[in-house]
Amino acid sequence: MSLNPEDIAALRKDGDLESYLRSLVGAPPPKPAPAEPAAPEEPDYVIPHRGAWPIGSAPSGPTPTHGKCTCPKCATDAA
């Protein structure tokens, strides 16, 4: 079996030339590149300090603290 230049041009145009050449030599298709891991999403809550209850973690939605901790420790520090 021989290919003329027009056949090769047609294979190249269709994008089948590489797969044809791989089938001639018995090479497996290339492995797809591994997918990049997705960036971790930011949590929907904020922990203002060590030991504090997370702000915005109520099951019904964000707590209405306006992003501030309401614990006694933070209340005395803010005053």
Coordinates of N, CA and C in Angstrom, one line a residue:
M1 N 0.9 -1.2 0.0 CA 0.0 0.0 0.0 C 0.9 1.2 0.0
S2 N 0.6 2.1 -0.9 CA 1.4 3.4 -0.9 C 0.4 4.5 -1.0
L3 N 0.9 5.6 -0.4 CA 0.1 6.8 -0.4 C 0.7 7.9 -1.3
N4 N -0.1 8.5 -2.1 CA 0.4 9.6 -2.9 C 0.3 10.9 -2.1
P5 N 1.0 12.0 -2.6 CA 1.0 13.2 -1.8 C -0.4 13.8 -1.6
E6 N -1.4 13.5 -2.5 CA -2.7 14.0 -2.3 C -3.4 13.3 -1.1
D7 N -3.2 12.0 -1.0 CA -3.7 11.3 0.2 C -3.2 11.8 1.5
I8 N -1.9 12.1 1.5 CA -1.3 12.6 2.7 C -1.8 14.0 3.0
A9 N -2.0 14.8 2.0 CA -2.5 16.1 2.2 C -4.0 16.0 2.8
A10 N -4.8 15.1 2.3 CA -6.1 14.9 2.7 C -6.1 14.4 4.2
L11 N -5.2 13.5 4.5 CA -5.2 13.0 5.9 C -4.8 14.2 6.8
R12 N -3.8 15.0 6.4 CA -3.4 16.1 7.2 C -4.5 17.1 7.4
K13 N -5.2 17.4 6.3 CA -6.4 18.3 6.4 C -7.5 17.8 7.3
D14 N -7.7 16.5 7.3 CA -8.8 16.0 8.2 C -8.3 15.8 9.6
G15 N -7.0 15.9 9.8 CA -6.4 15.7 11.2 C -6.2 14.2 11.5
D16 N -6.2 13.3 10.5 CA -6.0 11.9 10.7 C -4.6 11.4 10.4
L17 N -3.7 12.3 10.0 CA -2.4 11.8 9.6 C -1.6 11.2 10.8
E18 N -1.7 11.8 12.0 CA -1.0 11.2 13.1 C -1.5 9.9 13.5
S19 N -2.8 9.7 13.5 CA -3.4 8.4 13.9 C -3.1 7.4 12.8
Y20 N -3.0 7.8 11.5 CA -2.6 6.8 10.5 C -1.2 6.4 10.6
L21 N -0.3 7.3 10.9 CA 1.1 6.9 11.1 C 1.3 6.0 12.3
R22 N 0.5 6.3 13.4 CA 0.6 5.5 14.6 C 0.1 4.1 14.3
S23 N -0.9 4.0 13.5 CA -1.4 2.6 13.2 C -0.4 1.8 12.3
L24 N 0.4 2.5 11.5 CA 1.4 1.8 10.7 C 2.5 1.2 11.6
V25 N 2.9 1.9 12.6 CA 4.0 1.4 13.5 C 3.5 0.7 14.7
G26 N 2.2 0.7 14.9 CA 1.6 0.0 16.1 C 1.8 0.7 17.4
A27 N 1.9 2.0 17.3 CA 2.1 2.8 18.6 C 0.7 3.1 19.1
P28 N 0.6 3.1 20.4 CA -0.7 3.4 21.1 C -0.9 5.0 21.0
P29 N -2.1 5.4 21.0 CA -2.4 6.8 21.0 C -1.8 7.5 22.2
P30 N -1.4 8.8 22.1 CA -0.8 9.4 23.3 C -1.8 9.5 24.4
K31 N -1.2 9.5 25.6 CA -2.1 9.6 26.8 C -2.4 11.1 27.0
P32 N -3.7 11.4 27.4 CA -4.1 12.8 27.6 C -3.3 13.4 28.8
A33 N -3.1 14.6 28.7 CA -2.4 15.3 29.8 C -3.3 15.3 31.0
P34 N -2.7 15.1 32.2 CA -3.6 15.1 33.4 C -4.2 16.5 33.6
A35 N -5.5 16.4 34.1 CA -6.2 17.6 34.3 C -5.6 18.4 35.5
E36 N -5.6 19.7 35.4 CA -5.1 20.5 36.5 C -6.2 20.5 37.7
P37 N -5.7 20.3 38.9 CA -6.7 20.3 40.0 C -7.3 21.7 40.1
A38 N -8.6 21.7 40.4 CA -9.3 23.0 40.6 C -8.8 23.7 41.9
A39 N -8.8 25.0 41.9 CA -8.4 25.7 43.0 C -9.4 25.5 44.1
P40 N -8.9 25.4 45.4 CA -9.9 25.2 46.4 C -10.8 26.4 46.6
E41 N -12.0 26.2 46.8 CA -13.0 27.3 47.0 C -12.8 27.9 48.4
E42 N -13.1 29.2 48.5 CA -13.0 29.8 49.8 C -14.2 29.4 50.6
P43 N -14.0 29.1 51.9 CA -15.1 28.7 52.7 C -16.1 29.9 52.9
D44 N -17.3 29.5 53.2 CA -18.4 30.5 53.4 C -18.4 31.0 54.9
Y45 N -17.4 30.7 55.6 CA -17.3 31.2 57.0 C -16.0 31.8 57.3
V46 N -15.9 32.5 58.4 CA -14.7 33.1 58.9 C -14.5 32.7 60.3
I47 N -13.3 32.4 60.7 CA -12.9 32.1 62.1 C -12.1 33.3 62.6
P48 N -12.6 34.2 63.4 CA -11.9 35.4 63.7 C -10.7 35.2 64.5
H49 N -10.7 34.2 65.4 CA -9.5 34.0 66.2 C -9.5 32.5 66.7
R50 N -8.4 32.0 67.2 CA -8.4 30.6 67.6 C -9.4 30.4 68.7
G51 N -10.2 29.3 68.5 CA -11.2 29.0 69.5 C -12.5 29.6 69.3
A52 N -12.6 30.5 68.4 CA -13.9 31.3 68.1 C -14.8 30.4 67.3
W53 N -16.1 30.6 67.5 CA -17.1 30.0 66.6 C -17.0 30.6 65.3
P54 N -17.1 29.8 64.2 CA -17.1 30.3 62.8 C -18.3 31.3 62.6
I55 N -17.9 32.4 62.0 CA -19.0 33.4 61.6 C -19.5 33.0 60.3
G56 N -20.8 32.9 60.1 CA -21.4 32.6 58.8 C -21.6 31.1 58.7
S57 N -21.7 30.3 59.8 CA -21.8 28.9 59.7 C -23.2 28.4 60.1
A58 N -24.2 29.3 60.3 CA -25.5 28.8 60.7 C -26.1 28.0 59.6
P59 N -26.9 27.0 59.9 CA -27.5 26.2 58.8 C -28.5 27.0 58.0
S60 N -29.1 28.1 58.6 CA -30.0 28.9 57.8 C -29.4 29.9 56.9
G61 N -28.1 30.1 57.0 CA -27.3 31.1 56.2 C -26.4 31.8 57.1
P62 N -25.8 32.8 56.6 CA -24.8 33.6 57.3 C -25.4 34.3 58.6
T63 N -24.7 34.3 59.6 CA -25.2 35.0 60.8 C -25.0 36.5 60.7
P64 N -26.0 37.2 61.2 CA -25.9 38.7 61.0 C -25.0 39.4 62.0
T65 N -23.7 39.1 61.9 CA -22.7 39.7 62.8 C -21.9 40.7 62.1
H66 N -22.1 40.9 60.8 CA -21.4 41.8 59.9 C -19.9 41.6 60.0
G67 N -19.6 40.3 60.0 CA -18.2 39.9 59.9 C -17.4 40.1 61.2
K68 N -18.0 40.4 62.3 CA -17.3 40.6 63.6 C -17.7 39.5 64.5
C69 N -16.7 39.2 65.4 CA -16.9 38.1 66.4 C -17.7 38.8 67.5
T70 N -18.6 38.1 68.1 CA -19.4 38.6 69.2 C -19.2 37.9 70.5
C71 N -18.0 37.2 70.6 CA -17.7 36.5 71.8 C -17.3 37.5 72.9
P72 N -17.4 37.1 74.2 CA -17.0 38.0 75.3 C -15.5 38.5 75.2
K73 N -14.6 37.6 74.7 CA -13.2 38.0 74.6 C -13.1 39.1 73.6
C74 N -13.7 39.0 72.4 CA -13.6 40.0 71.4 C -14.3 41.3 71.8
A75 N -15.4 41.1 72.5 CA -16.2 42.3 72.9 C -15.4 43.2 73.9
T76 N -14.6 42.5 74.8 CA -13.8 43.3 75.7 C -12.5 43.8 75.0
D77 N -12.0 43.1 74.0 CA -10.8 43.6 73.3 C -11.2 44.9 72.5
A78 N -12.4 44.9 71.9 CA -12.8 46.0 71.1 C -13.1 47.3 71.9
A79 N -13.5 47.1 73.1 CA -13.9 48.2 74.0 C -12.7 49.0 74.5

